[in-house]
Coordinates of C-alpha atoms in Angstrom, one line a residue:
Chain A
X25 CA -2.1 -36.5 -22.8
X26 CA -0.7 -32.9 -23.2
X27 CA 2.3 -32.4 -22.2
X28 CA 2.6 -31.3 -18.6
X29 CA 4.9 -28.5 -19.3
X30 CA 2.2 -27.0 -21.9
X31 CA 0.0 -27.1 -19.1
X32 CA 1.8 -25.6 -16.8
X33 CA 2.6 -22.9 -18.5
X34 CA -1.3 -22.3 -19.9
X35 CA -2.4 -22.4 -16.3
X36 CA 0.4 -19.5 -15.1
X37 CA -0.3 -16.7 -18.1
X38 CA -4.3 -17.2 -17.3
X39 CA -3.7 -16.9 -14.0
X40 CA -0.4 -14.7 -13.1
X41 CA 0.0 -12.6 -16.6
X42 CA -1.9 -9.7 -18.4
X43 CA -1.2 -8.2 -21.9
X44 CA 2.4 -6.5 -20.4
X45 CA 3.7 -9.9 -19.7
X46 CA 2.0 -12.5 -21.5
X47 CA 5.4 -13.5 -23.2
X48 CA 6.0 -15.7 -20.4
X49 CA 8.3 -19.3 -21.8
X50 CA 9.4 -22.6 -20.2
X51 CA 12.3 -20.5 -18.7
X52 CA 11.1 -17.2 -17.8
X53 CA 12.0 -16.4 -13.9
X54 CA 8.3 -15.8 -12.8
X55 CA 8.6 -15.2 -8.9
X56 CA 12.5 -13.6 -9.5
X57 CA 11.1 -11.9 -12.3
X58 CA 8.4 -10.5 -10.4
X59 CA 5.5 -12.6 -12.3
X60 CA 4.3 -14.2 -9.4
X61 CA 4.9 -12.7 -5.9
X62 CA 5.6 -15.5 -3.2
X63 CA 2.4 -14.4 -1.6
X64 CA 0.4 -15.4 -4.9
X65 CA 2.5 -18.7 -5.4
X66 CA 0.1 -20.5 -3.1
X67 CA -2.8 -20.5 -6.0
X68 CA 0.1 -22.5 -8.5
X69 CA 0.6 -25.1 -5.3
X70 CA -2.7 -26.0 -5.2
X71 CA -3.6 -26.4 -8.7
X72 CA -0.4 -28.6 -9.4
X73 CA -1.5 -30.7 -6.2
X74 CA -5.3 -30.6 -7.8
X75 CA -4.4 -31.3 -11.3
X76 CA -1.7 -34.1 -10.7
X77 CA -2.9 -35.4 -7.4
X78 CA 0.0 -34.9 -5.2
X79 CA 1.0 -33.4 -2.0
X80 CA 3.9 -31.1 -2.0
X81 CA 5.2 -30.3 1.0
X82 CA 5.5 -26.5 2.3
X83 CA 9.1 -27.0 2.6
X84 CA 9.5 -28.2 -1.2
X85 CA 7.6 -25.3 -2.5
X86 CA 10.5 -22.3 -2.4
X87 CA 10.6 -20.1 -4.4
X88 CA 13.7 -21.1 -6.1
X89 CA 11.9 -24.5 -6.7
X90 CA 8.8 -22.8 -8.6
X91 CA 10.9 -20.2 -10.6
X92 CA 10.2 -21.8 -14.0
X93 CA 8.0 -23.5 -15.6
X94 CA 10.7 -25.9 -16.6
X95 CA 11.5 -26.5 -12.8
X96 CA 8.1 -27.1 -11.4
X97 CA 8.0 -29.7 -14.0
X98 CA 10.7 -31.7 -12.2
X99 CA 9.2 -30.7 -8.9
X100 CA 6.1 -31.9 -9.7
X101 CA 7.6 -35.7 -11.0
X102 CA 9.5 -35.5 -7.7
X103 CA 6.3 -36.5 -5.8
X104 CA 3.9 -38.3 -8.7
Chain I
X9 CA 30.8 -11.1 24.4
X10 CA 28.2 -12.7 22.5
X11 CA 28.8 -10.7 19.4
X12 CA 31.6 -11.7 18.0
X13 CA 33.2 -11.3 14.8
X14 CA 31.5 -14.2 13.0
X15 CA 27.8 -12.5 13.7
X16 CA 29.1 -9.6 12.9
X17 CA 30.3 -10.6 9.5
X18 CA 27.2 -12.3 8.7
X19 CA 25.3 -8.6 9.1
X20 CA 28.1 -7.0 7.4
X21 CA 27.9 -9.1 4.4
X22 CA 24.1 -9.3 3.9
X23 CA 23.7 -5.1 4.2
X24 CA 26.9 -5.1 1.4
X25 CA 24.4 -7.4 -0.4
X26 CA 21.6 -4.7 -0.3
X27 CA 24.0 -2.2 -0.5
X28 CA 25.1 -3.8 -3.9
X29 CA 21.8 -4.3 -5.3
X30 CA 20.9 -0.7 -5.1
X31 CA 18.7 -1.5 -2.4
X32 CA 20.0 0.5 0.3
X33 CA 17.8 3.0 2.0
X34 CA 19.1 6.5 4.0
X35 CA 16.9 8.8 5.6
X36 CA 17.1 12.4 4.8
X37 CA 16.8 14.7 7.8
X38 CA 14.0 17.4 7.4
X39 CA 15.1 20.3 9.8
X40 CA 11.3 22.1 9.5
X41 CA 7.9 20.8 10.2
X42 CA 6.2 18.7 7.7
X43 CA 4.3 21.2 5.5
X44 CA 4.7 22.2 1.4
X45 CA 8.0 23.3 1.8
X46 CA 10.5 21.6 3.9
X47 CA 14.3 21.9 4.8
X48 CA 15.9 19.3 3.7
X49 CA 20.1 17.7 4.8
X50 CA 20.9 16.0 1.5
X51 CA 23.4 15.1 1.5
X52 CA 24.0 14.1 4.9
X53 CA 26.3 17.0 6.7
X54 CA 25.2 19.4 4.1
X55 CA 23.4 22.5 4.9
X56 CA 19.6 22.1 5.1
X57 CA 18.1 23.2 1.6
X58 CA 14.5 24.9 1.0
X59 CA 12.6 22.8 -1.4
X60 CA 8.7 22.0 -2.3
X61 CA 7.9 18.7 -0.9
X62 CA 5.6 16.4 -3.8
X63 CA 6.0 13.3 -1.8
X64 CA 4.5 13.7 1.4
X65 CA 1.1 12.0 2.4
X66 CA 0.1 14.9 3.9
X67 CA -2.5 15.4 1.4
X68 CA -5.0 17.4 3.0
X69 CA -2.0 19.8 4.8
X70 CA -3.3 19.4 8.3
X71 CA 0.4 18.1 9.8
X72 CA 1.3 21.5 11.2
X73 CA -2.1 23.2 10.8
X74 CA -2.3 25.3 13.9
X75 CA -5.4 24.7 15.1
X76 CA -4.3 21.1 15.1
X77 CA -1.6 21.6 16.8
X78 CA -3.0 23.8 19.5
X79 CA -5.2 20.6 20.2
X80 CA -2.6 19.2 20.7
X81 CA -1.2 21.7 23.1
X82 CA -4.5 21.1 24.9
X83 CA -4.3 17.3 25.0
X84 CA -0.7 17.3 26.4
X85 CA -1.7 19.8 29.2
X86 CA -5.1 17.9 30.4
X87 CA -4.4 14.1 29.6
X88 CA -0.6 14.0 29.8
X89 CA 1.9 12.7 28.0
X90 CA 1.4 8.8 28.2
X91 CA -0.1 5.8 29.6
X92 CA 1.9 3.2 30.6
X93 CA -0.4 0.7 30.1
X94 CA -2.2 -1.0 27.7
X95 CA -5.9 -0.3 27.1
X96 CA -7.8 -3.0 29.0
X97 CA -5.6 -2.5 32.1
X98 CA -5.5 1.0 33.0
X99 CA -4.4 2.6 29.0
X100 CA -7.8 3.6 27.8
X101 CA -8.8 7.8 28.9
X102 CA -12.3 8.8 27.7
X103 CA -10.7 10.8 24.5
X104 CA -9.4 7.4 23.3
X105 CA -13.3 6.4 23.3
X106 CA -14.8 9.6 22.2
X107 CA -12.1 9.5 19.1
X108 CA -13.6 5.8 18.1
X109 CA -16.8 6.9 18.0
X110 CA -16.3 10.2 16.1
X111 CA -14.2 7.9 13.6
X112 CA -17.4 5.7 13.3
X113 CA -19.5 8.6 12.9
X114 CA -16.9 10.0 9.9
X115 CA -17.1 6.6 8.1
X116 CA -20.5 6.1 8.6
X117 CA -20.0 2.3 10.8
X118 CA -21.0 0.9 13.5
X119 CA -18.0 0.8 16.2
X120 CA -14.3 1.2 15.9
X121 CA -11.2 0.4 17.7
X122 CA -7.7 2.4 17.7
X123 CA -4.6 0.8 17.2
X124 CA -1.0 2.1 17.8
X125 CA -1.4 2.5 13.7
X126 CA -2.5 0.9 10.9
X127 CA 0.1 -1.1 10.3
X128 CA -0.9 -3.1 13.7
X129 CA -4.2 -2.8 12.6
X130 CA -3.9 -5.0 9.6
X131 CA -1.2 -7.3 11.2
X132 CA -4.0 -7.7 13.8
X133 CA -7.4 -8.1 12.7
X134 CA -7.4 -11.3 10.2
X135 CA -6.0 -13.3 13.0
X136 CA -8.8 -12.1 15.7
X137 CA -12.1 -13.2 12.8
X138 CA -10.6 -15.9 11.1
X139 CA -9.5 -19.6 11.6
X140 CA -8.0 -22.2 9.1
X141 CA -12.2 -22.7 8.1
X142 CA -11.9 -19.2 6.5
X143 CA -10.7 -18.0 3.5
X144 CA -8.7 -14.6 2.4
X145 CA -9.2 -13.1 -0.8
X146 CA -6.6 -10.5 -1.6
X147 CA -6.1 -8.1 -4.3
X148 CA -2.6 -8.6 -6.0
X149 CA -1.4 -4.7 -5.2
X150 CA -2.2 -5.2 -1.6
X151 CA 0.0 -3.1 0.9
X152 CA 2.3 -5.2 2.4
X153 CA 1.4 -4.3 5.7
X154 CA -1.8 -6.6 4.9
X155 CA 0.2 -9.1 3.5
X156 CA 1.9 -9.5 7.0
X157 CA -1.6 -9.5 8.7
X158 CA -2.2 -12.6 6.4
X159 CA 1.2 -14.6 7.3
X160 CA 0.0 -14.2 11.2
X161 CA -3.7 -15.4 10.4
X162 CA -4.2 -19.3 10.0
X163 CA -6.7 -19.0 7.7
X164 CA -6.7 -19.6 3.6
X165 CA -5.4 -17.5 1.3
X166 CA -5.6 -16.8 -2.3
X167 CA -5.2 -13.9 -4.7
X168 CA -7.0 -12.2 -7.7
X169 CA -5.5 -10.2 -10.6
X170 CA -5.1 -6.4 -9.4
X171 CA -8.7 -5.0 -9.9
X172 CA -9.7 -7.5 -12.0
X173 CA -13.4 -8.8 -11.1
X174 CA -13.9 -11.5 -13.0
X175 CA -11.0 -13.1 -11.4
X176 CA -12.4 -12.0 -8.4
X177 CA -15.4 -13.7 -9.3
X178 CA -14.1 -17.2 -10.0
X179 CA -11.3 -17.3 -6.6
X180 CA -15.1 -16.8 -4.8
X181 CA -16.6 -19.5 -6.8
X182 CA -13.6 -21.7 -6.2
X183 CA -13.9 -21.0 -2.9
X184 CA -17.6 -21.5 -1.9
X185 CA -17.6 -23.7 0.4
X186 CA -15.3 -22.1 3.0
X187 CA -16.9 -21.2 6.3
X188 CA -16.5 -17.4 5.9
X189 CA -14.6 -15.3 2.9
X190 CA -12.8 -12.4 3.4
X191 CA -12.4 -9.8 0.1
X192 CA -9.1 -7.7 0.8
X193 CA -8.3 -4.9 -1.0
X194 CA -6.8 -1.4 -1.0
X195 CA -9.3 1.6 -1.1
X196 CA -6.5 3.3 -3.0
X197 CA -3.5 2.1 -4.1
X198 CA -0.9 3.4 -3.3
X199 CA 1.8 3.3 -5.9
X200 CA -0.8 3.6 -8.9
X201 CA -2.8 5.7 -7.4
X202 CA -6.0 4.1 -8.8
X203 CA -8.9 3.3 -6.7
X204 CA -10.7 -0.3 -5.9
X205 CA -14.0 -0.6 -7.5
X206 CA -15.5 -1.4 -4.5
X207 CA -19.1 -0.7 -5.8
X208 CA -18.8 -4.1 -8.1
X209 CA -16.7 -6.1 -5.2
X210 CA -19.4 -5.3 -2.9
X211 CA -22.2 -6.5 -5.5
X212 CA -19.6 -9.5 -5.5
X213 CA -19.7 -10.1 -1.9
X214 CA -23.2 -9.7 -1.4
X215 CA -23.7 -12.4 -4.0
X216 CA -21.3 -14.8 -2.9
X217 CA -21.7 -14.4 0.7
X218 CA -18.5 -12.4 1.8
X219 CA -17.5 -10.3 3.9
X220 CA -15.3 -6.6 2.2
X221 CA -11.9 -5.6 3.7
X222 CA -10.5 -2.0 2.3
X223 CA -7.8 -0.6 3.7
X224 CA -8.5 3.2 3.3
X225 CA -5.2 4.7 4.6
X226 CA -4.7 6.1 1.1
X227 CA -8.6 7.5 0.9
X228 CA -9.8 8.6 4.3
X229 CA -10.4 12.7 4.5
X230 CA -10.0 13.2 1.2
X231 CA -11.6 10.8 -1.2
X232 CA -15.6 10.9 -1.8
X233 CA -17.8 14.0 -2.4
X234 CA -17.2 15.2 1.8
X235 CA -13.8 13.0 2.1
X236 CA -15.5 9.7 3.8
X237 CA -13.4 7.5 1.4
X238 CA -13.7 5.1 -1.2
X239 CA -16.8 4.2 0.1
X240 CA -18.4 7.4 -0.5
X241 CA -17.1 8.0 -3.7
X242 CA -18.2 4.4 -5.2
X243 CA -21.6 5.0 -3.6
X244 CA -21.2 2.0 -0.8
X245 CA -21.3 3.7 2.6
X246 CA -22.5 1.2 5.0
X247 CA -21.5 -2.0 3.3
X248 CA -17.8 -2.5 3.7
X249 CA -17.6 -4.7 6.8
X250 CA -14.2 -3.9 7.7
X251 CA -12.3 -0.8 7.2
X252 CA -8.7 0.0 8.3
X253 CA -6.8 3.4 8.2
X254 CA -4.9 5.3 9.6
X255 CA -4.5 8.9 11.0
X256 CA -0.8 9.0 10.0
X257 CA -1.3 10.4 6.5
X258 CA -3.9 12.8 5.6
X259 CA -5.8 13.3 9.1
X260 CA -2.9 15.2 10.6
X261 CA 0.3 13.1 9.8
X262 CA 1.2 11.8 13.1
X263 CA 0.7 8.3 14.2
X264 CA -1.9 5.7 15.0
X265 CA -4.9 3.9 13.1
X266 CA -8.0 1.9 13.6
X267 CA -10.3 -1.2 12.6
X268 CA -13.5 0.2 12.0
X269 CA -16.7 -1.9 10.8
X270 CA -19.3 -4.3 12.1
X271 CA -20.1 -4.6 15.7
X272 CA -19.3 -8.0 16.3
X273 CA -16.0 -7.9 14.1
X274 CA -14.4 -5.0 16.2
X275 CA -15.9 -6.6 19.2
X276 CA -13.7 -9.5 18.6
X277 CA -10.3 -7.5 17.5
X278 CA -11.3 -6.1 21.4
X279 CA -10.7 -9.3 22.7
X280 CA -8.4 -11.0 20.6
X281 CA -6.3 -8.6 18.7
X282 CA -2.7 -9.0 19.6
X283 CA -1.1 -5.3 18.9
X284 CA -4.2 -4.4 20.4
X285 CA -3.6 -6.1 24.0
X286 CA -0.1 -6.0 23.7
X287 CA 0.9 -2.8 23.4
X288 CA -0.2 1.0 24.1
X289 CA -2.9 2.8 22.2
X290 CA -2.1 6.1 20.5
X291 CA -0.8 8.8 22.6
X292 CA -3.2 11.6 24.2
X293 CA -1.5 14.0 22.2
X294 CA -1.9 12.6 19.3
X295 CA -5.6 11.6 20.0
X296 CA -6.5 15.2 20.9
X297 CA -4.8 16.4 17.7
X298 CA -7.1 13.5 15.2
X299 CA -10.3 14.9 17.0
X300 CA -9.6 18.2 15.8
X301 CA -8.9 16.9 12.7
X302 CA -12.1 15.2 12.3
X303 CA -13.9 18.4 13.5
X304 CA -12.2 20.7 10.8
X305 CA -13.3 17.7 8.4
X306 CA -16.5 17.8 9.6
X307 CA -17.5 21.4 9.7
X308 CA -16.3 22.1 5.9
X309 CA -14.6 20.2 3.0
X310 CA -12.8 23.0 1.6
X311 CA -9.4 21.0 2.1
X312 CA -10.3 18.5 0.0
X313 CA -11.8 20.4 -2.7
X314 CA -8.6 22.4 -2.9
X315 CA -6.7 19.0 -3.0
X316 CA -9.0 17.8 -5.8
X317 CA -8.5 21.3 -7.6
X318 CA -4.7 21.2 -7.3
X319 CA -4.4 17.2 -7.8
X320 CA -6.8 18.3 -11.6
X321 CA -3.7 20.9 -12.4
X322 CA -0.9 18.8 -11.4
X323 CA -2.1 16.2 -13.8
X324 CA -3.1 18.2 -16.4
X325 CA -0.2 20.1 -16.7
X326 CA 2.5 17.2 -16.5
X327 CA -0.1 15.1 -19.3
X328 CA 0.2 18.1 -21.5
X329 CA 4.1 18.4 -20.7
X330 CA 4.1 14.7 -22.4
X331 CA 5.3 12.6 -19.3
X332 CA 3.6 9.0 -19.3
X333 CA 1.0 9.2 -16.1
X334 CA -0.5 6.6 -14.5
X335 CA -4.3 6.9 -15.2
X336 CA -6.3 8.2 -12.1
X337 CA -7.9 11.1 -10.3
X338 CA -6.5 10.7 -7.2
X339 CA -3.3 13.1 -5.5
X340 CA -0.8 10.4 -5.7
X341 CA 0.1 11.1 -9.2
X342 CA 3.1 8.3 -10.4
X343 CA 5.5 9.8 -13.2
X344 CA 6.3 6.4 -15.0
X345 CA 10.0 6.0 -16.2
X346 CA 10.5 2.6 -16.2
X347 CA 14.1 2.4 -15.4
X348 CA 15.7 2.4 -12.4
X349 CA 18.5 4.4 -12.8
X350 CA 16.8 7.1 -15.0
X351 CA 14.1 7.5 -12.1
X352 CA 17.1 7.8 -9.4
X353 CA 18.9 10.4 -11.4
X354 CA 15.8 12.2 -12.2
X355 CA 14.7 12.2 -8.3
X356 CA 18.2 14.2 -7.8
X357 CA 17.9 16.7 -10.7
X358 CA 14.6 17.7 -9.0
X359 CA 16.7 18.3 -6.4
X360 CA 19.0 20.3 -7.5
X361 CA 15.6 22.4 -8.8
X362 CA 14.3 22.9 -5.5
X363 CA 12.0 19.9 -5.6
X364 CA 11.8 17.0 -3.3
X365 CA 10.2 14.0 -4.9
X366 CA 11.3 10.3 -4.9
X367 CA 12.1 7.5 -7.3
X368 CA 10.6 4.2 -6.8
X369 CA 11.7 0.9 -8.7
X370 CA 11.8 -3.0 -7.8
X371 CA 10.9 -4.4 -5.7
X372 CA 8.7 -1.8 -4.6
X373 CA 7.1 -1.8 -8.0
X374 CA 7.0 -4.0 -10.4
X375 CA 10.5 -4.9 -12.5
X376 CA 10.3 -1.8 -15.3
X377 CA 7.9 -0.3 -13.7
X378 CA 10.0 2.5 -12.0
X379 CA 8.6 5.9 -11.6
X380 CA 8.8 9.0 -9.4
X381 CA 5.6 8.9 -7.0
X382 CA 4.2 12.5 -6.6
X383 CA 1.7 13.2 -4.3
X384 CA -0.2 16.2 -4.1
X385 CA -1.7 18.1 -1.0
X386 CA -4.6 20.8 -0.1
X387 CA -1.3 22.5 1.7
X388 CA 0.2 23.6 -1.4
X389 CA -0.4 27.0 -3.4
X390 CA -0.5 27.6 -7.2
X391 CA 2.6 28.8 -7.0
X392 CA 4.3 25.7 -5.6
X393 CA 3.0 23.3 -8.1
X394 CA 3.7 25.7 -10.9
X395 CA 7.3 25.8 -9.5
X396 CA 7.3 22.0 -9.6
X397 CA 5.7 21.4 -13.2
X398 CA 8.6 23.6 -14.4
X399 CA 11.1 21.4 -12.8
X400 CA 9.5 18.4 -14.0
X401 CA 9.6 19.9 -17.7
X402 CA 13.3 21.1 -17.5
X403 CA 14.7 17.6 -16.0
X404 CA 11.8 16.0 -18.8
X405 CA 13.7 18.3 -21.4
X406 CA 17.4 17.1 -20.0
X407 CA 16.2 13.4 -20.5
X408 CA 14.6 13.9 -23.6
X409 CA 11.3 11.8 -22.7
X410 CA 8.7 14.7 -23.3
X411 CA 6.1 13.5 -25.7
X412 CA 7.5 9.8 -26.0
X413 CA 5.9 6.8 -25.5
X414 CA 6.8 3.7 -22.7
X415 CA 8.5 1.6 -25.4
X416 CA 10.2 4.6 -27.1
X417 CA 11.4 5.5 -23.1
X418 CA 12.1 1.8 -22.8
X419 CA 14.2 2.0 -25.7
X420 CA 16.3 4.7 -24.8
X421 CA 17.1 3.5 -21.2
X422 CA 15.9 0.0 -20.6
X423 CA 13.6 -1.2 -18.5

């Protein structure tokens, strides 16, 4: 299985990045950063819940709690 | 006393926060009318100072035109001053419906409604069409006052990549099966200054079955061959389904905006639109002074041809100076710096030069994205723009960025 991380971080550049920030790594702030505006995070949400069938409640999705890649790993392993 | 010092301190301490972060916004008295050149109290308690104003959205120069304001004049002295009521009580005078449908007739749709401005208008109009069925499809650059409109509305909502189609494409794929689909965008934009490509998003609509949102605040009066908007200039008259704008910015500067589009959709922002029931409609002052507007528009598009004749030099002559320019053809012209503080200090130089323009930076643009926004109008001569390219040069000169790239910038100031 590929590693969730790798993943992750695949779907966010295709999704979030063009050629002025596609040097996006496991710990690059990407909503403090201004990568991906809370408005956009919703798209993220529902492709972790899609991909990894889980439910992650509104209040669990902050923005502090999807700043990295390396942090919505753990989120997402909270509720798998 | 319910505010005591505990309260207190909590408001002190977060407006030290923004205060720390650079964040903190002042007002600048102008002690003239809103026109080319203004008077300007900057400092605070200093004496007013004469300078040529590049960052106004008075692009087509009708905020102070006289016959504008001598409609005006005439609205005050027949309809009064205001309503005291909201429209479906006792608020709505026959101007209010004679300026809906003149708007309809300028943007070529089938009914329109005012609001008190387009800000109420977009936090307004998702939530009267839309349920949690429904889907909204926004561009990333968005203005935020759509943004709001889309926290208040229960329906869906998902993004695509600024002007980026194919991403369009595949959200409305993804997103087939929704009851209805709404494709939001800005007609233009207003920190880049580019325009939506509205001829491919309607081809895109049509094909998936969606309905096209552009909020022309940015466009109307001034963009398209006789200044209809976006619309006209991408060749789609008659198939956006929901416009908003507003007549606060180039059709005479004051206040107030609109919903205009589809029958049935404005129907429904009549019945369920909450700034629309809840509060007044535009003044009669102010609606006396956007039908004049709309007639001078009308009868002659020499304001906009001047505004797309001075909008050609001002670009020109700052791309040949060697700043870095956003690409476009539209008046709002951004000056990229990149860094914050070079675009703060630049904003003051001009200043000191006679010329009033601002800096932006995060988070009202993108981190290293800062710039000064200049925005051009059919009120200004030659001899005001040439007054400001010269300024722009000097400070250019004093910072040494003339001719440099964005990562040679960069790598002189940071980003």
């Amino acid at each position: 299985m590929e590693n969730m991380k790798e993943i992750i971080l695949e779907y966010v550049i295709e999704e979030y990045c063009d050629e002025e920030n596609d040097d996006v790594t496991f710990d690059t702030p990407l909503i403090s950063g201004g990568i991906v505006d809370s408005f956009s995070m919703v798209s993220l949400k529902r492709f972790l819940e899609n991909k990894y069938k889980i439910s992650i409640p509104d209040a669990d999705a902050s923005p502090e709690a999807f700043d990295t890649v390396n942090k919505i790993e753990v989120l997402v392993k909270r509720f798998q | 006393m319910a505010y005591s010092d505990k309260i207190k301190e909590i408001y002190q301490n977060q407006l030290k926060g923004i205060q720390d972060a650079g964040l903190f916004k002042q007002e600048r008295f102008i002690h003239s009318s809103q026109d080319a050149e203004i008077e300007v109290e900057f400092p605070t308690g200093s004496t007013p100072k004469k300078v040529i104003n590049v960052c106004a959205n008075n692009y087509l120069g009708l905020s102070s035109h006289p016959e504008v304001i001598k409609a005006a004049h005439e609205g005050l002295d027949t309809r009064g001053y205001g309503m005291s009521s909201v429209r479906f009580i006792c608020g709505t005078q026959d101007i209010h419906r004679e300026l809906e449908n003149k708007v309809s007739e300028f943007l070529g749709t089938e009914d329109t409604i005012l609001f008190p401005s387009c800000m109420d208008a977009n936090a307004g109009v998702f939530e009267a069409i839309l349920t949690s069925e429904d889907i909204m499809i926004s561009d990333r650059l968005v203005h935020a006052s759509i943004i709001d409109g889309m926290r208040l509305c229960a329906a869906q909502h998902d993004t695509f990549k600024h002007s980026d189609m194919a991403h369009l494409e595949k959200k409305l794929q993804l997103h087939a099966n929704k009851r209805l689909k709404v494709v939001i965008n800005d007609g233009v934009y207003s920190m880049d200054g580019d325009t939506a490509k509205l001829d491919e998003m309607a081809a895109l609509c049509e094909k998936y079955d969606a309905l096209l949102f552009v909020d022309e605040s940015h466009s109307s009066g001034f963009i398209g061959k006789t200044g209809r908007g976006t619309h006209e200039k991408c060749g789609v008259m008659g198939k956006i389904d929901i416009i908003t704008t507003t007549f606060g910015k180039a059709l005479g500067g004051a206040s107030g905006g609109c919903v205009s589009g589809r029958k049935e959709i404005v129907e429904m922002c009549r019945q369920k639109a909450r700034p629309y029931l809840f509060s007044n409609t535009i003044a009669p002052v102010v609606v006396s002074g956007v039908l004049r507007v709309l007639d001078i528009l009308s009868q002659s598009t020499e304001r906009r041809d001047k505004l797309e004749a001075n909008t050609k030099f001002w670009r020109k002559g700052l791309s040949e100076a060697g700043f870095v320019l956003k690409d476009g053809d539209t008046p709002i012209v951004p000056v990229m710096l990149f860094n914050a503080k070079l675009a703060q200090d630049f904003s003051k130089d001009l200043f000191d030069l006679g010329i009033y323009a601002i800096g932006f930076f995060f988070p009202v643009v993108p981190q290293g994205a800062a710039r000064i926004r200049t925005q051009i109008s059919a009120g200004h001569e030659m001899h005001h723009l040439e007054k400001a390219l010269d300024a722009f040069i000097q400070v250019g000169k004093k910072y040494n960025i003339l001719g440099k790239t964005k990562q040679e910038i960069i790598e002189m100031y940071g980003n």
